[in-house]
Coordinates of C-alpha atoms and ligand atoms in Angstrom, one line a residue:
M292 CA 120.0 129.2 107.7
S293 CA 118.0 128.9 105.0
A294 CA 115.9 126.1 104.0
F295 CA 118.9 124.9 101.6
D296 CA 121.5 125.1 103.5
R297 CA 119.8 122.9 106.0
I298 CA 119.1 120.4 103.4
W299 CA 123.1 120.3 102.4
R300 CA 124.1 120.3 106.0
A301 CA 121.3 116.7 106.0
R302 CA 123.6 115.5 103.2
T303 CA 127.0 116.1 104.8
D304 CA 125.6 114.7 108.2
R305 CA 124.3 111.7 106.0
R306 CA 127.4 111.4 104.9
A307 CA 129.3 111.5 108.4
F308 CA 126.7 108.5 109.4
L309 CA 127.8 106.2 106.9
L310 CA 130.9 107.2 107.4
G311 CA 130.5 106.9 111.1
G312 CA 128.7 103.4 110.6
L313 CA 132.1 101.6 108.7
A314 CA 133.9 103.0 111.8
L315 CA 131.7 101.3 114.0
V316 CA 131.9 97.7 111.9
G317 CA 135.4 98.1 111.7
A318 CA 136.1 98.6 115.0
G319 CA 133.1 96.0 116.3
A320 CA 135.9 93.5 116.7
F321 CA 137.5 95.9 119.0
T322 CA 134.4 97.5 121.1
R323 CA 133.2 95.8 123.8
V324 CA 129.7 95.7 124.1
Q325 CA 128.5 97.1 127.4
A326 CA 127.2 94.6 129.1
R327 CA 126.9 96.9 132.2
P328 CA 126.2 100.4 131.8
R329 CA 126.5 102.7 134.7
W330 CA 123.1 105.3 134.2
N331 CA 123.8 108.4 136.4
A332 CA 119.8 109.8 137.9
S333 CA 117.7 109.4 135.0
S334 CA 116.2 106.1 133.1
P335 CA 117.9 105.1 129.9
F336 CA 114.1 103.9 129.1
S337 CA 112.6 107.3 129.0
L338 CA 110.7 106.8 125.7
G339 CA 108.7 103.5 126.7
V340 CA 108.1 100.7 125.4
A341 CA 106.4 99.5 122.6
S342 CA 105.5 96.3 120.4
G343 CA 104.1 95.8 116.9
D344 CA 103.8 93.8 113.5
P345 CA 101.7 90.8 115.6
M346 CA 101.9 87.9 113.3
H347 CA 100.3 84.3 115.0
D348 CA 103.2 83.0 116.6
G349 CA 105.0 86.3 117.4
V350 CA 105.4 90.1 117.8
V351 CA 108.0 92.6 117.2
L352 CA 109.4 94.0 121.0
W353 CA 110.7 97.7 121.3
T354 CA 112.8 100.2 122.9
R355 CA 115.5 103.0 122.6
L356 CA 118.4 103.4 125.4
A357 CA 117.8 107.4 125.4
P358 CA 118.6 108.8 129.3
D359 CA 118.7 112.2 128.1
P360 CA 116.1 112.3 125.1
L361 CA 116.2 115.5 124.1
N362 CA 119.8 116.2 123.9
G363 CA 120.8 113.5 121.6
G364 CA 119.8 110.2 123.6
G365 CA 122.8 110.9 126.5
M366 CA 124.5 107.7 124.9
P367 CA 128.2 106.5 124.7
P368 CA 129.5 105.7 121.3
E369 CA 129.7 102.1 122.4
P370 CA 127.2 99.3 121.9
V371 CA 125.5 98.3 125.2
E372 CA 123.7 94.9 125.8
V373 CA 120.1 95.1 126.5
R374 CA 118.0 92.2 128.2
W375 CA 114.3 91.3 127.5
E376 CA 111.6 88.9 128.8
V377 CA 108.4 88.1 127.9
A378 CA 106.1 86.7 130.5
D379 CA 102.4 84.8 130.4
D380 CA 101.4 87.2 133.2
E381 CA 101.3 90.8 133.7
K382 CA 103.5 90.7 136.8
M383 CA 106.3 88.5 135.3
R384 CA 106.2 85.5 137.3
Q385 CA 106.2 83.0 134.0
I386 CA 108.7 84.0 131.9
V387 CA 108.5 82.1 128.2
K388 CA 111.4 83.7 126.3
R389 CA 114.5 85.7 126.9
G390 CA 116.9 87.0 125.2
R391 CA 120.1 89.4 124.5
V392 CA 120.0 92.2 122.2
T393 CA 123.0 95.0 121.6
A394 CA 122.0 98.1 121.1
T395 CA 124.1 100.8 119.0
A396 CA 125.0 104.1 118.5
A397 CA 124.5 103.5 114.6
W398 CA 121.2 103.3 115.5
A399 CA 120.2 105.9 117.9
H400 CA 120.5 102.6 120.8
A401 CA 117.1 101.7 120.1
V402 CA 116.1 98.0 120.0
H403 CA 113.7 96.0 117.7
V404 CA 113.7 92.5 119.0
E405 CA 111.5 89.7 117.0
V406 CA 110.4 87.2 119.2
D407 CA 109.0 83.9 117.5
G408 CA 107.5 81.0 119.2
L409 CA 104.8 82.2 120.8
K410 CA 101.5 81.0 120.9
A411 CA 97.9 82.1 118.8
D412 CA 95.7 84.6 119.9
R413 CA 96.3 85.3 123.2
P414 CA 98.6 88.4 125.2
Y415 CA 101.9 88.7 126.4
W416 CA 103.4 91.0 128.8
Y417 CA 107.2 92.2 128.1
R418 CA 110.0 94.2 129.5
F419 CA 113.6 94.7 129.2
H420 CA 116.6 95.9 131.7
A421 CA 120.3 97.3 130.9
G422 CA 122.5 97.5 133.4
E423 CA 120.7 97.9 136.6
A424 CA 117.5 99.7 134.9
T425 CA 114.7 97.9 133.9
S426 CA 111.9 99.3 131.8
P427 CA 108.1 99.6 131.6
I428 CA 106.6 96.4 131.4
G429 CA 104.2 96.6 128.2
R430 CA 101.1 94.1 127.3
T431 CA 100.7 92.7 123.7
R432 CA 99.2 89.9 122.1
T433 CA 99.8 87.6 118.9
L434 CA 97.3 87.3 116.3
P435 CA 94.9 84.0 115.6
K436 CA 96.2 81.4 113.3
P437 CA 95.8 82.1 109.4
G438 CA 93.0 79.6 108.8
D439 CA 91.6 79.8 112.3
E440 CA 88.0 80.9 112.9
A441 CA 88.7 83.8 114.6
D442 CA 85.0 85.5 115.8
R443 CA 85.7 88.5 117.0
L444 CA 88.1 91.5 116.5
R445 CA 88.8 95.1 118.1
F446 CA 90.9 97.3 116.9
A447 CA 91.3 101.1 117.1
F448 CA 93.1 103.2 114.1
A449 CA 94.3 106.9 114.8
S450 CA 96.5 109.6 112.8
C451 CA 97.9 112.9 112.9
Q452 CA 98.8 113.9 116.4
H453 CA 100.8 117.6 116.1
Y454 CA 102.1 117.8 119.3
E455 CA 101.9 121.5 119.7
T456 CA 98.0 121.7 119.0
G457 CA 97.0 119.6 121.6
V458 CA 97.6 117.2 124.9
F459 CA 96.9 113.2 123.7
T460 CA 94.3 112.8 125.8
A461 CA 92.3 110.3 123.1
Y462 CA 95.2 108.2 123.4
R463 CA 94.5 107.8 127.3
H464 CA 90.7 106.9 126.2
L465 CA 92.7 104.6 123.9
A466 CA 94.9 102.9 126.0
A467 CA 91.9 101.9 128.6
E468 CA 89.9 99.7 126.0
D469 CA 89.7 96.3 125.0
L470 CA 91.9 95.4 121.8
D471 CA 93.6 93.4 120.1
V472 CA 95.9 95.7 118.1
V473 CA 96.0 99.5 117.2
F474 CA 96.8 101.1 113.7
H475 CA 98.5 104.6 113.3
L476 CA 97.5 105.5 109.6
G477 CA 100.3 108.4 110.3
D478 CA 101.6 111.6 110.9
Y479 CA 103.0 110.1 113.9
I480 CA 105.4 113.5 114.0
Y481 CA 105.1 117.1 112.2
E482 CA 108.3 118.6 110.5
G483 CA 108.1 121.9 111.5
P484 CA 109.8 124.4 113.8
G485 CA 108.8 124.7 117.3
R486 CA 106.2 127.9 117.4
D487 CA 105.2 130.3 120.4
G488 CA 101.4 130.6 121.4
Q489 CA 101.0 127.3 121.5
V490 CA 99.9 124.2 123.6
R491 CA 103.0 122.5 123.1
K492 CA 106.5 123.6 121.6
H493 CA 108.1 121.8 119.5
Q494 CA 112.1 122.1 120.3
G495 CA 114.0 123.2 117.8
L496 CA 114.0 124.3 113.9
E497 CA 112.1 122.6 110.9
I498 CA 113.9 119.0 111.1
M499 CA 115.9 118.4 108.2
T500 CA 119.1 115.9 109.5
L501 CA 119.1 112.6 111.3
P502 CA 120.2 114.0 114.6
D503 CA 116.8 116.5 114.3
Y504 CA 114.0 113.7 113.4
R505 CA 115.6 111.5 116.2
T506 CA 115.1 114.3 118.7
R507 CA 111.4 115.1 117.4
Y508 CA 110.6 111.8 117.6
A509 CA 111.9 111.6 121.5
Q510 CA 110.0 114.9 122.2
Y511 CA 107.0 113.1 120.9
K512 CA 107.5 109.5 122.9
L513 CA 108.5 111.5 126.0
D514 CA 104.1 111.9 126.2
P515 CA 103.1 109.8 128.9
D516 CA 99.7 109.3 127.1
L517 CA 101.2 108.3 123.7
Q518 CA 103.4 105.7 125.8
Q519 CA 100.7 104.5 127.8
A520 CA 98.8 103.0 124.1
H521 CA 102.3 102.2 123.0
A522 CA 102.5 99.7 126.4
A523 CA 99.4 98.6 126.0
F524 CA 98.6 97.2 122.8
P525 CA 100.4 96.2 119.7
W526 CA 100.6 98.8 116.8
I527 CA 100.8 97.9 112.9
V528 CA 102.3 101.7 111.9
T529 CA 102.5 103.6 108.3
P530 CA 103.8 106.7 108.0
D531 CA 101.7 109.8 106.0
D532 CA 104.1 113.0 104.7
H533 CA 104.7 115.0 107.8
E534 CA 107.2 111.9 109.2
V535 CA 109.0 113.5 105.9
E536 CA 107.6 116.5 104.5
N537 CA 104.4 117.9 104.2
N538 CA 102.8 117.1 101.1
Y539 CA 105.6 115.1 99.5
A540 CA 105.2 112.7 96.5
G541 CA 107.9 109.9 95.8
D542 CA 110.9 111.8 95.3
V543 CA 109.3 115.2 95.3
S544 CA 109.3 118.0 98.0
E545 CA 106.6 120.6 98.8
Q546 CA 109.4 123.0 97.4
D547 CA 111.0 121.6 94.7
D548 CA 113.9 121.0 96.6
P549 CA 116.9 119.7 94.3
R550 CA 116.1 115.7 94.3
E551 CA 119.6 114.8 95.6
A552 CA 119.0 116.8 98.8
F553 CA 115.4 115.7 99.4
L554 CA 116.1 112.5 98.9
A555 CA 118.6 113.3 101.7
R556 CA 116.7 114.4 104.1
R557 CA 113.8 111.5 103.3
A558 CA 116.6 109.0 104.1
A559 CA 117.3 110.7 107.4
A560 CA 113.4 110.3 108.0
Y561 CA 113.0 107.2 107.0
Q562 CA 115.9 106.1 109.1
A563 CA 114.5 107.4 112.0
Y564 CA 110.8 106.1 111.8
Y565 CA 112.2 102.7 111.6
E566 CA 114.6 103.6 115.0
H567 CA 110.9 105.4 116.8
M568 CA 108.5 102.3 115.6
P569 CA 108.2 98.4 116.8
L570 CA 108.7 97.0 113.2
R571 CA 110.4 94.0 111.6
R572 CA 113.8 93.7 110.2
R573 CA 112.1 93.7 106.4
S574 CA 111.7 97.2 107.3
V575 CA 115.2 98.3 107.9
P576 CA 115.7 101.0 105.9
M577 CA 118.6 101.2 102.8
G578 CA 119.4 104.9 102.1
P579 CA 116.4 106.8 100.8
A580 CA 114.1 103.4 100.9
I581 CA 111.8 101.7 103.4
Q582 CA 109.6 98.5 103.2
L583 CA 106.4 99.4 104.6
Y584 CA 103.8 97.9 102.3
R585 CA 102.8 94.4 103.6
R586 CA 100.1 92.2 104.9
F587 CA 98.6 90.8 108.5
T588 CA 96.1 88.2 108.4
Y589 CA 94.0 87.8 111.6
G590 CA 92.5 84.3 111.1
K591 CA 90.0 83.5 108.7
L592 CA 88.0 87.0 110.1
A593 CA 90.2 89.7 108.4
S594 CA 93.4 90.5 106.0
F595 CA 95.0 93.5 106.6
F596 CA 96.8 95.5 103.7
V597 CA 98.8 98.4 104.9
L598 CA 99.8 100.7 102.4
D599 CA 102.1 103.3 101.4
T600 CA 100.9 106.0 99.6
R601 CA 103.9 108.5 99.4
Q602 CA 107.1 107.0 98.8
F603 CA 106.0 105.6 95.3
R604 CA 104.2 108.3 94.2
S605 CA 104.4 110.1 90.9
N606 CA 104.3 113.6 91.4
Q607 CA 101.0 115.6 91.7
P608 CA 99.5 115.7 87.9
C609 CA 98.1 118.9 88.8
G610 CA 100.1 120.4 91.6
D611 CA 98.9 120.9 95.0
G612 CA 95.8 122.7 97.0
L613 CA 92.3 122.1 96.3
K614 CA 91.3 122.8 92.5
A615 CA 89.6 122.1 89.6
P616 CA 91.0 118.6 88.1
C617 CA 93.6 119.6 84.8
P618 CA 93.9 116.3 82.6
G619 CA 97.1 115.1 85.1
V620 CA 94.3 113.3 87.1
S621 CA 93.6 110.5 84.2
D622 CA 96.6 109.9 83.4
P623 CA 97.2 106.6 83.8
Q624 CA 101.0 106.8 84.7
A625 CA 100.3 108.8 87.8
T626 CA 100.2 106.8 90.3
M627 CA 99.6 106.8 94.3
L628 CA 100.7 103.4 95.1
G629 CA 103.7 102.6 91.9
A630 CA 103.2 99.7 90.0
A631 CA 105.0 97.5 91.9
Q632 CA 102.9 98.0 95.5
E633 CA 100.1 98.3 93.4
R634 CA 100.2 94.4 91.6
W635 CA 101.2 93.1 95.1
L636 CA 97.9 94.3 96.1
F637 CA 95.6 93.3 93.3
E638 CA 97.6 89.8 93.8
S639 CA 97.2 89.5 97.4
L640 CA 93.4 90.9 97.1
A641 CA 92.4 88.0 94.1
K642 CA 93.7 85.6 96.4
S643 CA 92.3 86.8 100.3
K644 CA 90.6 84.3 102.1
G645 CA 89.8 87.2 104.7
Q646 CA 85.7 87.8 105.4
W647 CA 86.8 91.5 105.6
N648 CA 89.9 92.6 103.1
V649 CA 91.2 96.2 104.6
L650 CA 93.2 98.7 103.5
P651 CA 95.0 101.1 106.4
Q652 CA 96.2 104.1 104.2
Q653 CA 96.8 107.2 104.3
V654 CA 94.8 110.0 102.4
M655 CA 91.2 109.5 101.4
V656 CA 89.7 107.7 98.6
A657 CA 86.5 109.1 98.3
K658 CA 85.5 111.6 95.6
V659 CA 84.4 114.5 97.9
D660 CA 83.6 117.5 95.5
R661 CA 84.3 120.8 97.7
G662 CA 83.1 123.1 94.8
T663 CA 79.6 123.8 94.9
G664 CA 76.9 123.3 92.2
A665 CA 78.9 123.0 88.6
D666 CA 82.1 124.0 90.0
E667 CA 84.4 120.8 90.9
R668 CA 87.3 121.2 93.4
Y669 CA 89.1 118.3 94.7
S670 CA 92.0 118.0 96.8
M671 CA 95.0 117.3 94.8
D672 CA 97.4 115.6 97.4
Q673 CA 94.2 112.7 97.9
W674 CA 93.3 110.1 95.3
S675 CA 91.2 112.7 93.4
G676 CA 94.7 114.2 91.9
Y677 CA 95.1 110.4 90.6
D678 CA 91.9 109.5 89.7
A679 CA 93.0 107.2 87.2
G680 CA 94.8 104.7 89.9
R681 CA 91.6 105.3 91.9
T682 CA 89.8 104.1 89.3
R683 CA 91.8 101.4 88.7
L684 CA 91.5 100.3 92.4
L685 CA 87.5 100.3 92.3
E686 CA 87.3 99.0 88.9
F687 CA 89.3 95.9 91.0
F688 CA 86.8 95.5 93.7
A689 CA 83.5 95.7 91.4
A690 CA 85.2 93.3 88.8
R691 CA 86.6 91.1 91.1
K692 CA 84.8 91.5 94.1
P693 CA 87.5 90.2 97.1
S694 CA 85.0 89.8 100.3
N695 CA 84.0 93.2 101.9
P696 CA 86.4 95.8 100.8
V697 CA 86.9 98.3 103.5
V698 CA 89.2 101.4 103.6
L699 CA 90.8 103.2 106.3
T700 CA 91.7 106.6 106.0
G701 CA 93.5 109.3 108.7
D702 CA 95.3 112.9 107.0
I703 CA 93.0 115.3 107.0
H704 CA 91.9 115.9 111.0
S705 CA 88.1 115.1 110.7
N706 CA 85.8 111.9 111.0
W707 CA 84.0 110.6 107.3
V708 CA 82.2 107.8 106.3
N709 CA 81.7 107.4 102.9
D710 CA 80.5 104.5 100.2
L711 CA 83.1 104.3 97.9
K712 CA 81.7 103.8 94.4
V713 CA 83.1 103.1 90.6
D714 CA 81.3 106.4 89.1
F715 CA 80.6 108.7 92.8
R716 CA 78.2 111.3 90.1
S717 CA 75.8 108.7 89.6
A718 CA 73.5 108.7 92.8
N719 CA 72.5 105.2 92.0
A720 CA 75.6 103.5 91.2
P721 CA 76.0 100.4 93.8
A722 CA 78.9 101.3 96.8
V723 CA 81.7 98.4 95.8
A724 CA 83.4 99.5 99.7
T725 CA 83.5 101.2 102.3
E726 CA 86.0 104.4 103.5
F727 CA 86.2 104.7 107.3
V728 CA 88.1 108.3 108.0
G729 CA 89.5 109.2 111.3
T730 CA 90.2 112.2 112.6
S731 CA 93.5 113.5 114.0
I732 CA 94.1 113.2 117.9
T733 CA 95.7 116.9 118.2
S734 CA 96.2 118.3 114.5
G735 CA 93.8 121.2 114.2
G736 CA 93.3 122.1 117.8
D737 CA 90.2 121.8 119.6
G738 CA 87.8 121.5 115.9
L739 CA 84.1 121.5 115.5
D740 CA 81.3 118.7 115.6
Q741 CA 80.2 119.9 112.4
A742 CA 81.6 123.0 110.1
A743 CA 79.0 125.6 108.6
T744 CA 80.6 124.7 105.1
M745 CA 80.3 121.4 105.9
K746 CA 76.6 121.4 105.0
D747 CA 77.2 122.1 101.3
V748 CA 80.2 119.3 101.0
L749 CA 77.1 116.6 102.4
A750 CA 74.6 117.9 99.8
E751 CA 77.2 117.9 97.4
N752 CA 78.5 114.3 97.9
P753 CA 75.8 111.9 99.1
F754 CA 78.2 108.9 99.0
V755 CA 78.8 111.2 102.2
K756 CA 77.2 109.4 105.2
F757 CA 79.1 111.3 108.1
Q758 CA 81.2 114.5 108.6
N759 CA 82.6 115.8 111.9
S760 CA 85.8 117.7 112.8
Q761 CA 86.4 116.9 116.7
R762 CA 89.7 115.2 117.7
G763 CA 90.1 111.5 118.5
Y764 CA 90.1 107.9 117.1
V765 CA 87.9 105.2 116.0
S766 CA 87.7 101.8 117.1
C767 CA 86.0 98.8 115.3
T768 CA 84.7 95.5 116.7
V769 CA 84.4 93.0 113.4
T770 CA 82.6 89.9 113.4
P771 CA 81.8 87.2 110.3
K772 CA 78.8 88.4 110.3
A773 CA 79.1 92.6 110.3
W774 CA 81.5 95.7 111.5
Q775 CA 80.5 98.1 113.8
A776 CA 83.0 101.3 113.9
D777 CA 82.5 104.1 117.2
Y778 CA 83.6 107.8 116.4
Q779 CA 85.2 108.2 119.8
V780 CA 85.8 111.9 120.4
V781 CA 86.9 114.2 122.9
D782 CA 85.7 118.1 123.2
Y783 CA 88.9 119.8 123.4
V784 CA 92.8 119.3 123.5
T785 CA 94.0 122.4 124.0
R786 CA 93.3 122.0 127.8
P787 CA 93.6 118.3 129.4
D788 CA 91.7 115.5 130.8
A789 CA 88.6 115.7 128.3
P790 CA 86.0 112.9 128.3
K791 CA 85.6 110.4 126.0
K792 CA 82.0 110.4 123.9
T793 CA 81.2 107.8 121.2
R794 CA 80.0 110.6 118.7
A795 CA 78.6 108.2 116.1
S796 CA 78.1 104.7 115.2
F797 CA 78.5 103.0 112.0
R798 CA 77.6 99.3 110.8
L799 CA 78.8 97.0 107.6
T800 CA 77.2 93.9 106.6
D801 CA 78.5 91.1 105.6
G802 CA 78.1 90.7 102.0
R803 CA 76.6 94.2 101.7
P804 CA 79.2 97.2 100.5
G805 CA 78.1 100.6 102.3
A806 CA 78.0 101.9 106.2
E807 CA 74.2 102.2 108.0
R808 CA 74.0 104.6 110.8
L809 CA 73.3 103.0 114.2
Ligands
FE207 FE1 98.1 115.3 110.0
CA208 CA1 99.2 114.4 106.1

């Protein structure tokens, strides 16, 4: 089947899905919710548990019933009752909250419980029951109250977990850390077809339809290290491109598919993303639209502004790839965030009381020139392809001086530490913010400490303080006075059990933009 046919099949399936959803609503009065479902040999909790989008008084608890995860889930079409419990202790002896929720076929029998009324800044444990089956126990944590002094925050950020190119050993190391929260910056799945000769193999062809996306999430979520990392901490997630399609921009697909067909595919992708992530009701998708940019407040210590740099993007002004900038990059209409998100970000930053103002997002902000000497070449899928929007952001930092801005980035399967400047080409221009780019969990395979070509890149771009292309994640310790970023790497992912190494550590000091190597 051609890619085009598959997209149109996706569109037809979407219609069938919508009709199915309506039919279910219509039949709701007559369809009994199964309160005592029977499971055969396999657990319905095969995909594990997760929690996310924490607040000071609550958190989202997630699971999905899927006794046969790689064959459509294996659930009957009827809604099924799921019971949930939250406890003060890891043995689940002191239950502090419990309730019931209905898992429906329209949402792949996923459940999202928004627990509230919890105490601030403390751990909780949770689990689910469906019929006789009980899920594994997950641990989560609430945030401190917005006005509270919070003296220390520990979090990690991760991205880019291509299933075929390696095993998720980095997540086992992440799960063993002592963290308050984890940020995922996108490429949670990859959309490509199964390929032979890799470490593992995607099931099926390139994913296009809602059932395809669901099966892909199920395949990733069967990984025990990923499940462990979800069960250990609450996660705050935002997708990048591969949750839909490589390097898409808004309603423009990589290969310029018909707009309507691409939006049908995007709707399927966003629905499956919501179904598999611990997101709040505000993020329930409406067709091809999903609300993902949002704020989190960690006491007075840190405010996080999670961005969505894919959904509202204008088309890449100079096309894709690594090239010399065309005049389009300076077009003020070219946008990475879209007008509404950009206004929200600037208004929120202007009002923020956070000591550290953190932007977890997807693609590199720093203007890294990949050409040698006078030759200038930039990655057009990153902020460098949207220079006018980047300049608005950096000038905002320079002029309005929000307290300690820090950008967290994924996407490029390598570690970087960058000073961000309004004028990157001037050696004397002051830094206005810092960018920590975290590498991939697996994408790119084993990787290299430093590729030979990187020597030139570092010489060309003196605002780059560190570069490394191994696999891993970044863990951060934040206090009112200082921020420490530890670049955690593994030497290989094509074989299991690589030990963790802290490859480099950087410090930011309150009131002084720019990173120092420790
Ligand atoms: Fe990636
Ligand atoms: Ca990407």
